mmCIF file of C-alpha atoms in Angstrom:
data_model
loop_
_atom_site.group_PDB
_atom_site.id
_atom_site.type_symbol
_atom_site.label_atom_id
_atom_site.label_comp_id
_atom_site.label_asym_id
_atom_site.label_seq_id
_atom_site.Cartn_x
_atom_site.Cartn_y
_atom_site.Cartn_z
ATOM 1 C CA MET M 1 4.450 -19.521 4.922
ATOM 2 C CA ILE M 2 5.003 -20.686 8.486
ATOM 3 C CA THR M 3 4.919 -24.473 8.775
ATOM 4 C CA ASP M 4 6.354 -24.891 12.318
ATOM 5 C CA TYR M 5 4.487 -23.024 15.061
ATOM 6 C CA SER M 6 6.183 -24.911 17.899
ATOM 7 C CA GLN M 7 9.007 -22.434 18.678
ATOM 8 C CA THR M 8 8.238 -19.951 21.476
ATOM 9 C CA LEU M 9 8.090 -16.331 20.386
ATOM 10 C CA ILE M 10 9.702 -14.177 23.046
ATOM 11 C CA VAL M 11 8.109 -10.798 23.537
ATOM 12 C CA GLN M 12 10.251 -8.045 25.095
ATOM 13 C CA GLU M 13 8.280 -5.105 26.478
ATOM 14 C CA VAL M 14 9.575 -1.578 25.639
ATOM 15 C CA SER M 15 6.646 0.682 26.495
ATOM 16 C CA PRO M 16 8.325 2.204 29.665
ATOM 17 C CA ARG M 17 11.149 3.489 27.460
ATOM 18 C CA ASP M 18 10.256 3.606 23.747
ATOM 19 C CA GLY M 19 6.547 3.956 24.487
ATOM 20 C CA LEU M 20 6.789 6.913 26.847
ATOM 21 C CA GLN M 21 9.725 8.837 25.352
ATOM 22 C CA ILE M 22 7.574 10.700 22.863
ATOM 23 C CA GLU M 23 4.617 11.402 25.159
ATOM 24 C CA PRO M 24 3.906 15.187 25.418
ATOM 25 C CA THR M 25 2.390 14.888 28.906
ATOM 26 C CA TRP M 26 4.652 14.095 31.820
ATOM 27 C CA VAL M 27 4.057 10.673 33.337
ATOM 28 C CA GLU M 28 4.821 10.755 37.082
ATOM 29 C CA THR M 29 7.704 8.630 38.284
ATOM 30 C CA ALA M 30 5.408 6.684 40.624
ATOM 31 C CA ASP M 31 3.113 5.844 37.675
ATOM 32 C CA LYS M 32 6.036 4.613 35.634
ATOM 33 C CA ILE M 33 7.154 2.423 38.476
ATOM 34 C CA ALA M 34 3.659 1.072 38.988
ATOM 35 C CA LEU M 35 3.361 0.245 35.295
ATOM 36 C CA ILE M 36 6.679 -1.609 35.222
ATOM 37 C CA ASN M 37 5.780 -3.455 38.392
ATOM 38 C CA GLN M 38 2.603 -4.730 36.716
ATOM 39 C CA LEU M 39 4.418 -5.621 33.474
ATOM 40 C CA SER M 40 6.892 -7.564 35.555
ATOM 41 C CA LEU M 41 4.066 -9.938 36.513
ATOM 42 C CA ALA M 42 2.963 -10.553 32.908
ATOM 43 C CA GLY M 43 5.622 -13.069 31.897
ATOM 44 C CA PHE M 44 8.216 -10.936 30.090
ATOM 45 C CA SER M 45 11.812 -12.008 30.194
ATOM 46 C CA ARG M 46 12.982 -8.467 29.354
ATOM 47 C CA ILE M 47 11.547 -5.032 30.018
ATOM 48 C CA GLU M 48 13.192 -1.901 28.718
ATOM 49 C CA ALA M 49 12.495 0.212 31.790
ATOM 50 C CA GLY M 50 14.023 3.540 30.825
ATOM 51 C CA SER M 51 16.896 5.387 29.301
ATOM 52 C CA PHE M 52 19.830 7.445 30.543
ATOM 53 C CA VAL M 53 20.012 10.214 27.930
ATOM 54 C CA SER M 54 20.220 13.922 28.341
ATOM 55 C CA PRO M 55 17.040 15.290 29.931
ATOM 56 C CA LYS M 56 17.178 18.095 27.361
ATOM 57 C CA ALA M 57 16.982 15.506 24.506
ATOM 58 C CA ILE M 58 14.283 13.259 26.073
ATOM 59 C CA PRO M 59 12.680 15.121 28.996
ATOM 60 C CA ALA M 60 9.945 12.522 29.325
ATOM 61 C CA LEU M 61 12.512 10.010 30.665
ATOM 62 C CA ARG M 62 14.565 12.324 32.833
ATOM 63 C CA ASP M 63 13.760 10.260 35.925
ATOM 64 C CA GLY M 64 15.701 7.108 34.926
ATOM 65 C CA GLU M 65 17.582 6.712 38.227
ATOM 66 C CA GLN M 66 14.385 7.002 40.317
ATOM 67 C CA VAL M 67 12.579 4.497 38.088
ATOM 68 C CA PHE M 68 15.324 1.834 38.164
ATOM 69 C CA THR M 69 15.869 2.128 41.897
ATOM 70 C CA GLY M 70 12.153 2.227 42.657
ATOM 71 C CA ILE M 71 10.850 -0.826 40.755
ATOM 72 C CA GLU M 72 10.077 -4.138 42.418
ATOM 73 C CA ARG M 73 12.271 -6.568 40.481
ATOM 74 C CA GLN M 74 10.936 -10.001 39.723
ATOM 75 C CA PRO M 75 13.137 -13.117 39.385
ATOM 76 C CA GLY M 76 13.853 -13.983 35.771
ATOM 77 C CA VAL M 77 13.139 -10.500 34.435
ATOM 78 C CA ILE M 78 16.009 -8.517 32.884
ATOM 79 C CA TYR M 79 15.558 -4.726 33.256
ATOM 80 C CA VAL M 80 17.142 -3.007 30.247
ATOM 81 C CA ALA M 81 18.304 0.618 29.951
ATOM 82 C CA LEU M 82 18.965 2.387 26.658
ATOM 83 C CA ILE M 83 22.128 4.458 26.811
ATOM 84 C CA PRO M 84 23.710 6.842 24.230
ATOM 85 C CA ASN M 85 27.198 7.245 25.631
ATOM 86 C CA LEU M 86 29.637 6.432 28.456
ATOM 87 C CA LYS M 87 28.027 8.841 30.865
ATOM 88 C CA GLY M 88 24.716 7.128 30.312
ATOM 89 C CA ALA M 89 26.333 3.743 30.912
ATOM 90 C CA GLN M 90 27.773 4.940 34.184
ATOM 91 C CA ARG M 91 24.394 6.275 35.349
ATOM 92 C CA ALA M 92 22.594 3.062 34.258
ATOM 93 C CA LEU M 93 24.973 0.738 36.124
ATOM 94 C CA GLU M 94 24.781 2.877 39.267
ATOM 95 C CA ALA M 95 20.958 2.612 39.057
ATOM 96 C CA GLY M 96 21.106 -1.157 38.760
ATOM 97 C CA ALA M 97 20.334 -1.822 35.077
ATOM 98 C CA ASP M 98 20.802 -5.503 34.118
ATOM 99 C CA GLU M 99 21.435 -4.819 30.449
ATOM 100 C CA LEU M 100 22.611 -1.848 28.400
ATOM 101 C CA ASN M 101 21.124 -1.194 25.015
ATOM 102 C CA LEU M 102 23.430 0.794 22.698
ATOM 103 C CA VAL M 103 21.961 2.364 19.567
ATOM 104 C CA MET M 104 23.362 3.731 16.364
ATOM 105 C CA SER M 105 21.720 4.178 12.959
ATOM 106 C CA ALA M 106 22.477 2.480 9.725
ATOM 107 C CA SER M 107 21.766 5.904 8.233
ATOM 108 C CA GLN M 108 24.409 8.552 8.612
ATOM 109 C CA THR M 109 21.816 11.278 8.453
ATOM 110 C CA HIS M 110 19.555 9.760 11.079
ATOM 111 C CA ASN M 111 22.519 9.131 13.362
ATOM 112 C CA MET M 112 23.403 12.796 13.152
ATOM 113 C CA ALA M 113 19.857 13.757 14.015
ATOM 114 C CA ASN M 114 19.495 11.160 16.792
ATOM 115 C CA MET M 115 22.975 10.965 18.316
ATOM 116 C CA ARG M 116 24.585 14.159 17.052
ATOM 117 C CA MET M 117 27.558 12.308 15.714
ATOM 118 C CA ARG M 118 28.683 10.304 12.704
ATOM 119 C CA CYS M 119 28.240 6.530 12.720
ATOM 120 C CA GLU M 120 31.929 5.837 12.968
ATOM 121 C CA ASP M 121 32.209 8.102 16.024
ATOM 122 C CA SER M 122 29.248 6.264 17.660
ATOM 123 C CA MET M 123 30.933 2.926 17.196
ATOM 124 C CA ALA M 124 34.220 4.263 18.561
ATOM 125 C CA ALA M 125 32.423 5.528 21.649
ATOM 126 C CA PHE M 126 30.862 2.135 22.147
ATOM 127 C CA GLY M 127 34.302 0.674 22.597
ATOM 128 C CA ASP M 128 34.737 2.825 25.680
ATOM 129 C CA ILE M 129 31.391 1.592 27.034
ATOM 130 C CA VAL M 130 32.413 -2.028 26.482
ATOM 131 C CA SER M 131 35.660 -1.414 28.349
ATOM 132 C CA PHE M 132 33.814 0.304 31.215
ATOM 133 C CA ALA M 133 31.168 -2.441 31.536
ATOM 134 C CA SER M 134 33.666 -5.292 31.275
ATOM 135 C CA GLY M 135 33.587 -7.392 34.439
ATOM 136 C CA SER M 136 30.366 -5.834 35.685
ATOM 137 C CA GLY M 137 28.241 -8.800 34.628
ATOM 138 C CA VAL M 138 25.936 -6.488 32.681
ATOM 139 C CA ARG M 139 24.915 -7.750 29.238
ATOM 140 C CA LEU M 140 25.311 -5.435 26.245
ATOM 141 C CA ASN M 141 22.981 -5.253 23.208
ATOM 142 C CA GLY M 142 23.678 -3.331 20.030
ATOM 143 C CA SER M 143 20.716 -1.863 18.172
ATOM 144 C CA VAL M 144 20.808 -0.899 14.469
ATOM 145 C CA ALA M 145 18.291 1.874 14.000
ATOM 146 C CA THR M 146 16.774 2.512 10.529
ATOM 147 C CA THR M 147 17.677 -1.040 9.496
ATOM 148 C CA PHE M 148 14.927 -1.268 6.945
ATOM 149 C CA GLY M 149 14.785 2.352 5.790
ATOM 150 C CA CYS M 150 15.514 5.955 6.695
ATOM 151 C CA PRO M 151 13.110 8.908 6.404
ATOM 152 C CA PHE M 152 15.948 11.053 5.119
ATOM 153 C CA GLU M 153 18.005 8.652 2.936
ATOM 154 C CA GLY M 154 15.374 6.047 1.886
ATOM 155 C CA GLN M 155 16.317 2.374 1.626
ATOM 156 C CA ILE M 156 19.337 1.093 3.450
ATOM 157 C CA ASP M 157 21.743 -1.301 1.790
ATOM 158 C CA GLU M 158 21.675 -4.711 3.533
ATOM 159 C CA ASP M 159 25.496 -4.920 3.410
ATOM 160 C CA ARG M 160 25.593 -1.683 5.431
ATOM 161 C CA VAL M 161 23.492 -3.315 8.153
ATOM 162 C CA LEU M 162 25.700 -6.401 8.148
ATOM 163 C CA GLN M 163 28.787 -4.251 8.543
ATOM 164 C CA ILE M 164 27.338 -2.688 11.686
ATOM 165 C CA VAL M 165 26.339 -6.108 13.033
ATOM 166 C CA ASP M 166 29.951 -7.311 12.461
ATOM 167 C CA ALA M 167 31.328 -4.153 14.154
ATOM 168 C CA TYR M 168 29.189 -4.749 17.263
ATOM 169 C CA GLN M 169 30.367 -8.364 17.453
ATOM 170 C CA GLU M 170 33.965 -7.340 17.059
ATOM 171 C CA LEU M 171 33.542 -5.215 20.191
ATOM 172 C CA GLY M 172 32.238 -8.210 22.042
ATOM 173 C CA ILE M 173 28.580 -7.145 21.982
ATOM 174 C CA ALA M 174 26.598 -10.374 21.704
ATOM 175 C CA GLY M 175 22.995 -9.081 21.521
ATOM 176 C CA ILE M 176 21.824 -7.516 18.273
ATOM 177 C CA THR M 177 18.553 -5.701 17.529
ATOM 178 C CA LEU M 178 17.431 -4.830 14.014
ATOM 179 C CA ALA M 179 15.121 -1.776 14.420
ATOM 180 C CA ASP M 180 12.586 -0.641 11.849
ATOM 181 C CA THR M 181 12.602 2.776 13.453
ATOM 182 C CA THR M 182 10.048 4.436 11.143
ATOM 183 C CA GLY M 183 8.028 1.438 10.020
ATOM 184 C CA MET M 184 9.417 1.215 6.508
ATOM 185 C CA ALA M 185 9.974 -2.542 6.422
ATOM 186 C CA ASN M 186 8.041 -5.032 4.333
ATOM 187 C CA PRO M 187 7.812 -8.821 4.841
ATOM 188 C CA ARG M 188 9.951 -9.864 1.873
ATOM 189 C CA GLN M 189 12.661 -7.456 2.904
ATOM 190 C CA VAL M 190 12.478 -8.719 6.502
ATOM 191 C CA ASP M 191 12.682 -12.360 5.441
ATOM 192 C CA ARG M 192 15.769 -11.753 3.307
ATOM 193 C CA LEU M 193 17.723 -9.663 5.872
ATOM 194 C CA VAL M 194 16.887 -11.822 8.864
ATOM 195 C CA ARG M 195 18.138 -14.929 7.120
ATOM 196 C CA ARG M 196 21.425 -13.184 6.299
ATOM 197 C CA VAL M 197 21.884 -11.890 9.871
ATOM 198 C CA LEU M 198 21.147 -15.304 11.352
ATOM 199 C CA GLN M 199 24.205 -16.536 9.545
ATOM 200 C CA ARG M 200 26.172 -14.307 11.911
ATOM 201 C CA VAL M 201 24.007 -14.042 15.055
ATOM 202 C CA SER M 202 22.215 -16.788 16.931
ATOM 203 C CA ALA M 203 18.385 -16.612 17.190
ATOM 204 C CA ALA M 204 18.828 -16.319 20.982
ATOM 205 C CA ASP M 205 20.831 -13.123 20.527
ATOM 206 C CA LEU M 206 18.779 -11.473 17.756
ATOM 207 C CA THR M 207 15.853 -9.143 18.420
ATOM 208 C CA LEU M 208 13.525 -7.541 15.857
ATOM 209 C CA HIS M 209 12.052 -4.163 16.654
ATOM 210 C CA PHE M 210 9.114 -3.176 14.380
ATOM 211 C CA HIS M 211 6.917 -0.182 14.221
ATOM 212 C CA ASN M 212 3.431 -0.205 12.766
ATOM 213 C CA THR M 213 3.680 3.107 10.993
ATOM 214 C CA ARG M 214 2.393 1.700 7.673
ATOM 215 C CA GLY M 215 0.299 -1.122 9.045
ATOM 216 C CA LEU M 216 2.782 -3.908 8.368
ATOM 217 C CA GLY M 217 4.117 -4.486 11.858
ATOM 218 C CA LEU M 218 2.551 -7.867 12.591
ATOM 219 C CA CYS M 219 3.092 -9.022 9.049
ATOM 220 C CA ASN M 220 6.767 -8.306 9.508
ATOM 221 C CA VAL M 221 6.821 -10.298 12.778
ATOM 222 C CA LEU M 222 5.425 -13.347 10.990
ATOM 223 C CA ALA M 223 7.990 -12.972 8.186
ATOM 224 C CA ALA M 224 10.836 -12.672 10.664
ATOM 225 C CA TYR M 225 9.511 -15.684 12.699
ATOM 226 C CA GLU M 226 9.352 -17.799 9.529
ATOM 227 C CA ALA M 227 12.991 -16.762 8.711
ATOM 228 C CA GLY M 228 14.131 -17.975 12.151
ATOM 229 C CA ALA M 229 13.851 -14.942 14.497
ATOM 230 C CA ARG M 230 12.413 -15.610 17.910
ATOM 231 C CA ARG M 231 12.733 -12.385 19.899
ATOM 232 C CA PHE M 232 10.601 -9.274 19.295
ATOM 233 C CA ASP M 233 10.161 -5.931 20.963
ATOM 234 C CA ALA M 234 6.673 -4.556 21.428
ATOM 235 C CA ALA M 235 4.971 -1.847 23.406
ATOM 236 C CA LEU M 236 1.803 -1.962 25.441
ATOM 237 C CA GLY M 237 -1.028 -0.169 23.645
ATOM 238 C CA GLY M 238 1.156 0.315 20.521
ATOM 239 C CA LEU M 239 2.833 3.341 22.145
ATOM 240 C CA GLY M 240 6.008 5.006 21.014
ATOM 241 C CA GLY M 241 7.894 6.519 18.170
ATOM 242 C CA CYS M 242 11.275 8.141 17.596
ATOM 243 C CA PRO M 243 11.334 11.905 18.302
ATOM 244 C CA PHE M 244 14.159 12.385 15.777
ATOM 245 C CA ALA M 245 12.470 10.606 12.797
ATOM 246 C CA PRO M 246 9.761 12.440 10.915
ATOM 247 C CA GLY M 247 6.522 10.442 10.528
ATOM 248 C CA ALA M 248 7.509 7.816 13.077
ATOM 249 C CA SER M 249 4.619 6.294 14.980
ATOM 250 C CA GLY M 250 4.120 3.598 17.583
ATOM 251 C CA ASN M 251 5.720 0.220 18.063
ATOM 252 C CA ILE M 252 3.877 -2.919 17.317
ATOM 253 C CA CYS M 253 1.307 -3.390 20.072
ATOM 254 C CA THR M 254 2.192 -5.976 22.683
ATOM 255 C CA GLU M 255 -1.324 -7.257 23.366
ATOM 256 C CA ASP M 256 -2.122 -7.434 19.616
ATOM 257 C CA LEU M 257 1.079 -9.446 19.023
ATOM 258 C CA VAL M 258 0.368 -11.829 21.903
ATOM 259 C CA ASN M 259 -3.253 -12.308 20.684
ATOM 260 C CA LEU M 260 -1.953 -13.074 17.170
ATOM 261 C CA CYS M 261 0.344 -15.706 18.607
ATOM 262 C CA ASP M 262 -2.420 -17.200 20.764
ATOM 263 C CA GLU M 263 -4.772 -17.358 17.795
ATOM 264 C CA ILE M 264 -2.375 -19.249 15.560
ATOM 265 C CA GLY M 265 -0.819 -21.449 18.255
ATOM 266 C CA ILE M 266 2.564 -19.862 18.910
ATOM 267 C CA HIS M 267 3.509 -19.928 22.593
ATOM 268 C CA THR M 268 4.611 -16.698 24.308
ATOM 269 C CA GLY M 269 4.005 -17.330 28.010
ATOM 270 C CA ILE M 270 2.511 -13.765 28.346
ATOM 271 C CA ASP M 271 -0.552 -13.079 30.447
ATOM 272 C CA LEU M 272 -2.921 -11.579 27.856
ATOM 273 C CA PRO M 273 -5.796 -10.685 30.264
ATOM 274 C CA LEU M 274 -3.355 -8.703 32.387
ATOM 275 C CA LEU M 275 -2.010 -6.922 29.320
ATOM 276 C CA LEU M 276 -5.527 -5.905 28.292
ATOM 277 C CA LYS M 277 -6.239 -4.598 31.796
ATOM 278 C CA LEU M 278 -3.083 -2.480 31.679
ATOM 279 C CA SER M 279 -3.666 -1.288 28.137
ATOM 280 C CA ARG M 280 -7.206 -0.181 28.899
ATOM 281 C CA GLY M 281 -5.761 2.023 31.680
ATOM 282 C CA LEU M 282 -3.387 3.871 29.362
ATOM 283 C CA PRO M 283 -5.841 6.514 28.124
ATOM 284 C CA ASP M 284 -6.448 7.714 31.670
ATOM 285 C CA LEU M 285 -2.689 7.705 32.362
ATOM 286 C CA LEU M 286 -1.701 9.500 29.164
ATOM 287 C CA GLY M 287 -4.759 11.616 28.414
ATOM 288 C CA HIS M 288 -5.372 10.147 24.922
ATOM 289 C CA GLU M 289 -6.420 6.992 23.139
ATOM 290 C CA VAL M 290 -3.745 4.516 22.077
ATOM 291 C CA PRO M 291 -3.361 2.647 18.774
ATOM 292 C CA GLY M 292 -3.762 -0.940 19.977
ATOM 293 C CA GLN M 293 -6.774 -2.765 18.539
ATOM 294 C CA LEU M 294 -7.396 -5.700 20.860
ATOM 295 C CA ALA M 295 -8.095 -3.585 23.910
ATOM 296 C CA LYS M 296 -10.878 -1.894 21.962
ATOM 297 C CA ALA M 297 -12.326 -4.946 20.189
ATOM 298 C CA GLY M 298 -11.717 -7.616 22.778
ATOM 299 C CA ARG M 299 -10.589 -11.222 22.180
ATOM 300 C CA ASN M 300 -12.489 -13.561 19.898
ATOM 301 C CA CYS M 301 -13.644 -15.440 22.976
ATOM 302 C CA ASP M 302 -15.206 -12.281 24.470
ATOM 303 C CA LEU M 303 -18.720 -12.766 23.134
ATOM 304 C CA HIS M 304 -21.581 -10.345 23.336
ATOM 305 C CA PRO M 305 -25.133 -11.021 24.532
ATOM 306 C CA ILE M 306 -27.606 -12.217 21.916
ATOM 307 C CA PRO M 307 -29.821 -9.268 20.831
ATOM 308 C CA THR M 308 -33.414 -9.516 22.020
#
């Protein structure tokens, strides 16, 4: 149980990338830019603004260059790009990305489905990216997909995850993300693994990325926070999901997470009213309702008139 609520919880917004990548309806480039510009005013230190993958693999994000060159950058906000390979890294740097997020799976099967290569080949390719980015001033982050379970292989051995973390660090990649790609994590599992990873990685360099597929997303955030984690990815409206993982659904919802923190006294520095305004505009933008709860129910302080 959490006994110290004084440590700031840092929310990193991923809806422009992870949130939109699975959307069946094309979101216009201008609308993506407008969304990122509004999110940039909400208090986030990091926004994952897009990816530089093959347009055949993720057609919804084929406009990465236009998005990164079109946004109005705010001081203190790091704009992150997800990249799969050296070509993606080259495109991202040319477009002005501040940070490159590299991804490989702890699961061999999922890595083949997602990256079309074996895990060891992914890690070898990352070495080329590190060499290319060296001296550019761009920060690198290494994500471990399917950290807490794989839809093809089931549970992932913790030592396997730690091996990948060590391999990232040996390449000189400081930032580490543990990603619950298909929402298979539970709080006890999260607590145990986060404590082990924090023996290798500082809290400032560790991010947790949870999905709410089985309704445990915010429970897992609290478990990770209690274990010492301080950085968390989330997506406006609870958007998102991995197109290469059967049954995957949305990320934990940003406004729901910020509301939870507000309610229990954990500081985030995020503008919740602005998030609610943006979230309530998503159905018109996307053509469907979104999973987030707070935008529908309102905050506890949003009282209704007394019936007459």
